């Protein structure tokens, strides 16, 4: 009887009054101590209100029920199929919705719908995985900014694959604390690809030169990233990523050695040879030419790089004993590459040797890095 009277009044009441009454009824259903029969009557009335022709009334219903875990399930599931102004408050907040229902909305919904899901107080790993797979860039960026989003590593990896060339999303990924090192390296490569395609760069630099510059920059950034690995496990993860993606090249290894990053070389040899770390470490600590040759052969590396690798390992051992431990990385690298080049120059007489050219290029880059470091130090002294 109460429901019949309420609905009869709703048939003739102004829209604003109907919206107010709907909000009041929903709050009473959720928060008032109703008898079972009254609860059932209110449930029926709320369900009938889904058919109200005025969006304002359905919006009032949505907003009143959006955050409650006790909202009637059939009402919530109907509201999310309504127009955006009605559906979005529920989609953004309702704890009644299951992950499967939200996944369907991600796949079929509008950008606004995806953004609402991305802003939910909590996003489970399964829902974030679906978002990473099919949601648009706006929603994925909002999800990355949501502290309640539980993002599995494979979801972050998928986001990097899909959106790594978009500056805002790339930066959002890079800003995440604890982002796995292999994903950071993927983003470095995608940044390089994006730079190579810039119209200004294309206008002034040939395609071959662009490719060389980008590769150099990515290789340098990868070696720098290897220095930032927190532990051996993270270094091995980076190396395995480089191997699987075809980036674990002689250029990377020699650049790493020139920079004094022997840990990268050791991890790479473990990955490429399947030898245990102790055997690799013994080869590094006592780098005779025969041992280095056998190691490079086992790793599938070209024999022509053996002299450079041998010179690098010898130089590293000498400098580790001679140089002040407080010396900067740039200073250590400058001394390393000078010694490597000095040894390598005595082994080749071909000015067209590409490895020789590579070493000379590394020497130039490292010298400039050291000069920039000194310039920064001079400025710090001047400002003090």
PDB file of N, CA and C in Angstrom, residues 30-95:
ATOM      1  N   UNK A  30      18.864   2.149   2.901  1.00  0.00           N
ATOM      2  CA  UNK A  30      20.227   1.779   3.290  1.00  0.00           C
ATOM      3  C   UNK A  30      20.480   1.929   4.785  1.00  0.00           C
ATOM      4  N   UNK A  31      19.894   2.954   5.392  1.00  0.00           N
ATOM      5  CA  UNK A  31      20.351   3.326   6.736  1.00  0.00           C
ATOM      6  C   UNK A  31      19.272   3.288   7.821  1.00  0.00           C
ATOM      7  N   UNK A  32      17.981   3.133   7.465  1.00  0.00           N
ATOM      8  CA  UNK A  32      16.926   3.134   8.486  1.00  0.00           C
ATOM      9  C   UNK A  32      16.599   1.703   8.917  1.00  0.00           C
ATOM     10  N   UNK A  33      16.221   1.509  10.186  1.00  0.00           N
ATOM     11  CA  UNK A  33      15.878   0.167  10.685  1.00  0.00           C
ATOM     12  C   UNK A  33      14.481  -0.242  10.218  1.00  0.00           C
ATOM     13  N   UNK A  34      14.352  -0.744   9.009  1.00  0.00           N
ATOM     14  CA  UNK A  34      13.056  -1.112   8.441  1.00  0.00           C
ATOM     15  C   UNK A  34      12.707  -2.558   8.775  1.00  0.00           C
ATOM     16  N   UNK A  35      11.407  -2.797   8.903  1.00  0.00           N
ATOM     17  CA  UNK A  35      10.913  -4.168   9.036  1.00  0.00           C
ATOM     18  C   UNK A  35      11.127  -4.898   7.714  1.00  0.00           C
ATOM     19  N   UNK A  36      11.203  -6.224   7.741  1.00  0.00           N
ATOM     20  CA  UNK A  36      11.414  -6.976   6.496  1.00  0.00           C
ATOM     21  C   UNK A  36      10.418  -6.622   5.405  1.00  0.00           C
ATOM     22  N   UNK A  37       9.153  -6.463   5.757  1.00  0.00           N
ATOM     23  CA  UNK A  37       8.149  -6.126   4.740  1.00  0.00           C
ATOM     24  C   UNK A  37       8.388  -4.729   4.187  1.00  0.00           C
ATOM     25  N   UNK A  38       8.795  -3.811   5.067  1.00  0.00           N
ATOM     26  CA  UNK A  38       9.091  -2.454   4.608  1.00  0.00           C
ATOM     27  C   UNK A  38      10.325  -2.444   3.716  1.00  0.00           C
ATOM     28  N   UNK A  39      11.315  -3.245   4.077  1.00  0.00           N
ATOM     29  CA  UNK A  39      12.537  -3.348   3.286  1.00  0.00           C
ATOM     30  C   UNK A  39      12.207  -3.872   1.894  1.00  0.00           C
ATOM     31  N   UNK A  40      11.368  -4.876   1.850  1.00  0.00           N
ATOM     32  CA  UNK A  40      10.994  -5.453   0.556  1.00  0.00           C
ATOM     33  C   UNK A  40      10.219  -4.448  -0.282  1.00  0.00           C
ATOM     34  N   UNK A  41       9.342  -3.693   0.365  1.00  0.00           N
ATOM     35  CA  UNK A  41       8.556  -2.686  -0.354  1.00  0.00           C
ATOM     36  C   UNK A  41       9.466  -1.596  -0.906  1.00  0.00           C
ATOM     37  N   UNK A  42      10.434  -1.165  -0.100  1.00  0.00           N
ATOM     38  CA  UNK A  42      11.370  -0.134  -0.560  1.00  0.00           C
ATOM     39  C   UNK A  42      12.215  -0.654  -1.711  1.00  0.00           C
ATOM     40  N   UNK A  43      12.647  -1.919  -1.636  1.00  0.00           N
ATOM     41  CA  UNK A  43      13.424  -2.539  -2.720  1.00  0.00           C
ATOM     42  C   UNK A  43      12.630  -2.512  -4.021  1.00  0.00           C
ATOM     43  N   UNK A  44      11.342  -2.846  -3.924  1.00  0.00           N
ATOM     44  CA  UNK A  44      10.480  -2.839  -5.117  1.00  0.00           C
ATOM     45  C   UNK A  44      10.356  -1.428  -5.684  1.00  0.00           C
ATOM     46  N   UNK A  45      10.191  -0.440  -4.787  1.00  0.00           N
ATOM     47  CA  UNK A  45      10.042   0.946  -5.241  1.00  0.00           C
ATOM     48  C   UNK A  45      11.320   1.433  -5.937  1.00  0.00           C
ATOM     49  N   UNK A  46      12.464   1.110  -5.382  1.00  0.00           N
ATOM     50  CA  UNK A  46      13.724   1.527  -5.997  1.00  0.00           C
ATOM     51  C   UNK A  46      13.893   0.898  -7.370  1.00  0.00           C
ATOM     52  N   UNK A  47      13.477  -0.349  -7.504  1.00  0.00           N
ATOM     53  CA  UNK A  47      13.575  -1.022  -8.797  1.00  0.00           C
ATOM     54  C   UNK A  47      12.652  -0.369  -9.818  1.00  0.00           C
ATOM     55  N   UNK A  48      11.446  -0.005  -9.387  1.00  0.00           N
ATOM     56  CA  UNK A  48      10.497   0.650 -10.295  1.00  0.00           C
ATOM     57  C   UNK A  48      11.018   2.015 -10.731  1.00  0.00           C
ATOM     58  N   UNK A  49      11.736   2.710  -9.829  1.00  0.00           N
ATOM     59  CA  UNK A  49      12.252   4.040 -10.150  1.00  0.00           C
ATOM     60  C   UNK A  49      13.287   4.017 -11.282  1.00  0.00           C
ATOM     61  N   UNK A  50      13.813   2.852 -11.581  1.00  0.00           N
ATOM     62  CA  UNK A  50      14.748   2.738 -12.711  1.00  0.00           C
ATOM     63  C   UNK A  50      14.081   3.125 -14.027  1.00  0.00           C
ATOM     64  N   UNK A  51      12.736   3.049 -14.064  1.00  0.00           N
ATOM     65  CA  UNK A  51      11.998   3.368 -15.285  1.00  0.00           C
ATOM     66  C   UNK A  51      11.532   4.812 -15.337  1.00  0.00           C
ATOM     67  N   UNK A  52      11.899   5.608 -14.346  1.00  0.00           N
ATOM     68  CA  UNK A  52      11.484   7.015 -14.371  1.00  0.00           C
ATOM     69  C   UNK A  52      12.077   7.679 -15.618  1.00  0.00           C
ATOM     70  N   UNK A  53      11.260   8.421 -16.389  1.00  0.00           N
ATOM     71  CA  UNK A  53      11.755   9.021 -17.642  1.00  0.00           C
ATOM     72  C   UNK A  53      12.717  10.189 -17.433  1.00  0.00           C
ATOM     73  N   UNK A  54      12.764  10.733 -16.233  1.00  0.00           N
ATOM     74  CA  UNK A  54      13.608  11.904 -15.992  1.00  0.00           C
ATOM     75  C   UNK A  54      15.001  11.467 -15.544  1.00  0.00           C
ATOM     76  N   UNK A  55      16.060  11.806 -16.288  1.00  0.00           N
ATOM     77  CA  UNK A  55      17.425  11.451 -15.857  1.00  0.00           C
ATOM     78  C   UNK A  55      17.762  11.953 -14.466  1.00  0.00           C
ATOM     79  N   UNK A  56      17.199  13.129 -14.060  1.00  0.00           N
ATOM     80  CA  UNK A  56      17.506  13.682 -12.746  1.00  0.00           C
ATOM     81  C   UNK A  56      17.114  12.714 -11.637  1.00  0.00           C
ATOM     82  N   UNK A  57      15.989  12.023 -11.809  1.00  0.00           N
ATOM     83  CA  UNK A  57      15.521  11.080 -10.795  1.00  0.00           C
ATOM     84  C   UNK A  57      16.476   9.880 -10.725  1.00  0.00           C
ATOM     85  N   UNK A  58      16.839   9.349 -11.876  1.00  0.00           N
ATOM     86  CA  UNK A  58      17.734   8.193 -11.896  1.00  0.00           C
ATOM     87  C   UNK A  58      19.132   8.586 -11.414  1.00  0.00           C
ATOM     88  N   UNK A  59      19.553   9.823 -11.679  1.00  0.00           N
ATOM     89  CA  UNK A  59      20.833  10.317 -11.168  1.00  0.00           C
ATOM     90  C   UNK A  59      20.806  10.377  -9.640  1.00  0.00           C
ATOM     91  N   UNK A  60      19.676  10.833  -9.081  1.00  0.00           N
ATOM     92  CA  UNK A  60      19.548  10.884  -7.621  1.00  0.00           C
ATOM     93  C   UNK A  60      19.631   9.484  -7.032  1.00  0.00           C
ATOM     94  N   UNK A  61      19.005   8.525  -7.693  1.00  0.00           N
ATOM     95  CA  UNK A  61      19.058   7.140  -7.242  1.00  0.00           C
ATOM     96  C   UNK A  61      20.499   6.610  -7.278  1.00  0.00           C
ATOM     97  N   UNK A  62      21.199   6.908  -8.372  1.00  0.00           N
ATOM     98  CA  UNK A  62      22.584   6.463  -8.533  1.00  0.00           C
ATOM     99  C   UNK A  62      23.486   7.046  -7.459  1.00  0.00           C
ATOM    100  N   UNK A  63      23.372   8.338  -7.237  1.00  0.00           N
ATOM    101  CA  UNK A  63      24.250   8.998  -6.272  1.00  0.00           C
ATOM    102  C   UNK A  63      23.982   8.520  -4.846  1.00  0.00           C
ATOM    103  N   UNK A  64      22.729   8.215  -4.534  1.00  0.00           N
ATOM    104  CA  UNK A  64      22.397   7.766  -3.182  1.00  0.00           C
ATOM    105  C   UNK A  64      22.908   6.354  -2.912  1.00  0.00           C
ATOM    106  N   UNK A  65      22.940   5.512  -3.950  1.00  0.00           N
ATOM    107  CA  UNK A  65      23.317   4.113  -3.759  1.00  0.00           C
ATOM    108  C   UNK A  65      24.784   3.820  -4.076  1.00  0.00           C
ATOM    109  N   UNK A  66      25.480   4.769  -4.683  1.00  0.00           N
ATOM    110  CA  UNK A  66      26.774   4.499  -5.310  1.00  0.00           C
ATOM    111  C   UNK A  66      27.803   3.879  -4.367  1.00  0.00           C
ATOM    112  N   UNK A  67      27.898   4.346  -3.151  1.00  0.00           N
ATOM    113  CA  UNK A  67      29.014   3.914  -2.286  1.00  0.00           C
ATOM    114  C   UNK A  67      28.648   2.786  -1.319  1.00  0.00           C
ATOM    115  N   UNK A  68      27.397   2.364  -1.316  1.00  0.00           N
ATOM    116  CA  UNK A  68      26.967   1.403  -0.294  1.00  0.00           C
ATOM    117  C   UNK A  68      27.143  -0.051  -0.749  1.00  0.00           C
ATOM    118  N   UNK A  69      27.685  -0.893   0.124  1.00  0.00           N
ATOM    119  CA  UNK A  69      27.757  -2.316  -0.208  1.00  0.00           C
ATOM    120  C   UNK A  69      26.408  -3.023  -0.052  1.00  0.00           C
ATOM    121  N   UNK A  70      25.408  -2.300   0.494  1.00  0.00           N
ATOM    122  CA  UNK A  70      24.093  -2.900   0.737  1.00  0.00           C
ATOM    123  C   UNK A  70      23.065  -2.487  -0.293  1.00  0.00           C
ATOM    124  N   UNK A  71      23.464  -1.788  -1.335  1.00  0.00           N
ATOM    125  CA  UNK A  71      22.522  -1.374  -2.378  1.00  0.00           C
ATOM    126  C   UNK A  71      21.982  -2.607  -3.098  1.00  0.00           C
ATOM    127  N   UNK A  72      20.713  -2.557  -3.528  1.00  0.00           N
ATOM    128  CA  UNK A  72      20.133  -3.718  -4.225  1.00  0.00           C
ATOM    129  C   UNK A  72      20.918  -4.026  -5.505  1.00  0.00           C
ATOM    130  N   UNK A  73      21.313  -5.294  -5.661  1.00  0.00           N
ATOM    131  CA  UNK A  73      22.170  -5.657  -6.784  1.00  0.00           C
ATOM    132  C   UNK A  73      21.491  -5.390  -8.121  1.00  0.00           C
ATOM    133  N   UNK A  74      20.179  -5.717  -8.220  1.00  0.00           N
ATOM    134  CA  UNK A  74      19.500  -5.542  -9.499  1.00  0.00           C
ATOM    135  C   UNK A  74      19.408  -4.068  -9.888  1.00  0.00           C
ATOM    136  N   UNK A  75      19.336  -3.193  -8.883  1.00  0.00           N
ATOM    137  CA  UNK A  75      19.288  -1.756  -9.165  1.00  0.00           C
ATOM    138  C   UNK A  75      20.655  -1.282  -9.650  1.00  0.00           C
ATOM    139  N   UNK A  76      21.711  -1.700  -8.976  1.00  0.00           N
ATOM    140  CA  UNK A  76      23.064  -1.305  -9.364  1.00  0.00           C
ATOM    141  C   UNK A  76      23.378  -1.775 -10.783  1.00  0.00           C
ATOM    142  N   UNK A  77      23.053  -3.033 -11.095  1.00  0.00           N
ATOM    143  CA  UNK A  77      23.362  -3.569 -12.420  1.00  0.00           C
ATOM    144  C   UNK A  77      22.545  -2.896 -13.508  1.00  0.00           C
ATOM    145  N   UNK A  78      21.392  -2.392 -13.156  1.00  0.00           N
ATOM    146  CA  UNK A  78      20.594  -1.640 -14.136  1.00  0.00           C
ATOM    147  C   UNK A  78      21.144  -0.232 -14.317  1.00  0.00           C
ATOM    148  N   UNK A  79      21.561   0.389 -13.238  1.00  0.00           N
ATOM    149  CA  UNK A  79      22.082   1.755 -13.323  1.00  0.00           C
ATOM    150  C   UNK A  79      23.332   1.830 -14.207  1.00  0.00           C
ATOM    151  N   UNK A  80      24.188   0.819 -14.167  1.00  0.00           N
ATOM    152  CA  UNK A  80      25.423   0.898 -14.959  1.00  0.00           C
ATOM    153  C   UNK A  80      25.161   0.761 -16.458  1.00  0.00           C
ATOM    154  N   UNK A  81      23.941   0.365 -16.817  1.00  0.00           N
ATOM    155  CA  UNK A  81      23.577   0.286 -18.229  1.00  0.00           C
ATOM    156  C   UNK A  81      22.878   1.544 -18.708  1.00  0.00           C
ATOM    157  N   UNK A  82      22.720   2.513 -17.831  1.00  0.00           N
ATOM    158  CA  UNK A  82      22.005   3.762 -18.144  1.00  0.00           C
ATOM    159  C   UNK A  82      22.954   4.735 -18.827  1.00  0.00           C
ATOM    160  N   UNK A  83      22.480   5.945 -19.080  1.00  0.00           N
ATOM    161  CA  UNK A  83      23.331   6.982 -19.664  1.00  0.00           C
ATOM    162  C   UNK A  83      24.459   7.318 -18.699  1.00  0.00           C
ATOM    163  N   UNK A  84      25.526   7.955 -19.206  1.00  0.00           N
ATOM    164  CA  UNK A  84      26.725   8.175 -18.399  1.00  0.00           C
ATOM    165  C   UNK A  84      26.455   8.935 -17.112  1.00  0.00           C
ATOM    166  N   UNK A  85      25.620   9.955 -17.155  1.00  0.00           N
ATOM    167  CA  UNK A  85      25.392  10.759 -15.947  1.00  0.00           C
ATOM    168  C   UNK A  85      24.767   9.924 -14.833  1.00  0.00           C
ATOM    169  N   UNK A  86      24.059   8.865 -15.186  1.00  0.00           N
ATOM    170  CA  UNK A  86      23.467   7.959 -14.200  1.00  0.00           C
ATOM    171  C   UNK A  86      24.451   6.851 -13.831  1.00  0.00           C
ATOM    172  N   UNK A  87      25.121   6.301 -14.817  1.00  0.00           N
ATOM    173  CA  UNK A  87      25.959   5.122 -14.604  1.00  0.00           C
ATOM    174  C   UNK A  87      27.267   5.436 -13.897  1.00  0.00           C
ATOM    175  N   UNK A  88      27.881   6.575 -14.235  1.00  0.00           N
ATOM    176  CA  UNK A  88      29.256   6.812 -13.795  1.00  0.00           C
ATOM    177  C   UNK A  88      29.432   6.869 -12.279  1.00  0.00           C
ATOM    178  N   UNK A  89      28.547   7.499 -11.498  1.00  0.00           N
ATOM    179  CA  UNK A  89      28.761   7.477 -10.032  1.00  0.00           C
ATOM    180  C   UNK A  89      28.820   6.063  -9.462  1.00  0.00           C
ATOM    181  N   UNK A  90      27.986   5.174  -9.995  1.00  0.00           N
ATOM    182  CA  UNK A  90      27.977   3.789  -9.517  1.00  0.00           C
ATOM    183  C   UNK A  90      29.231   3.053  -9.978  1.00  0.00           C
ATOM    184  N   UNK A  91      29.581   3.231 -11.253  1.00  0.00           N
ATOM    185  CA  UNK A  91      30.763   2.562 -11.795  1.00  0.00           C
ATOM    186  C   UNK A  91      32.016   2.986 -11.037  1.00  0.00           C
ATOM    187  N   UNK A  92      32.084   4.245 -10.663  1.00  0.00           N
ATOM    188  CA  UNK A  92      33.283   4.765 -10.000  1.00  0.00           C
ATOM    189  C   UNK A  92      33.414   4.321  -8.548  1.00  0.00           C
ATOM    190  N   UNK A  93      32.314   3.915  -7.922  1.00  0.00           N
ATOM    191  CA  UNK A  93      32.381   3.689  -6.468  1.00  0.00           C
ATOM    192  C   UNK A  93      31.793   2.382  -5.970  1.00  0.00           C
ATOM    193  N   UNK A  94      30.787   1.851  -6.623  1.00  0.00           N
ATOM    194  CA  UNK A  94      29.983   0.799  -6.000  1.00  0.00           C
ATOM    195  C   UNK A  94      30.788  -0.452  -5.666  1.00  0.00           C
ATOM    196  N   UNK A  95      30.769  -0.865  -4.389  1.00  0.00           N
ATOM    197  CA  UNK A  95      31.422  -2.120  -4.002  1.00  0.00           C
ATOM    198  C   UNK A  95      30.581  -3.343  -4.363  1.00  0.00           C
TER     199      UNK A  95
END
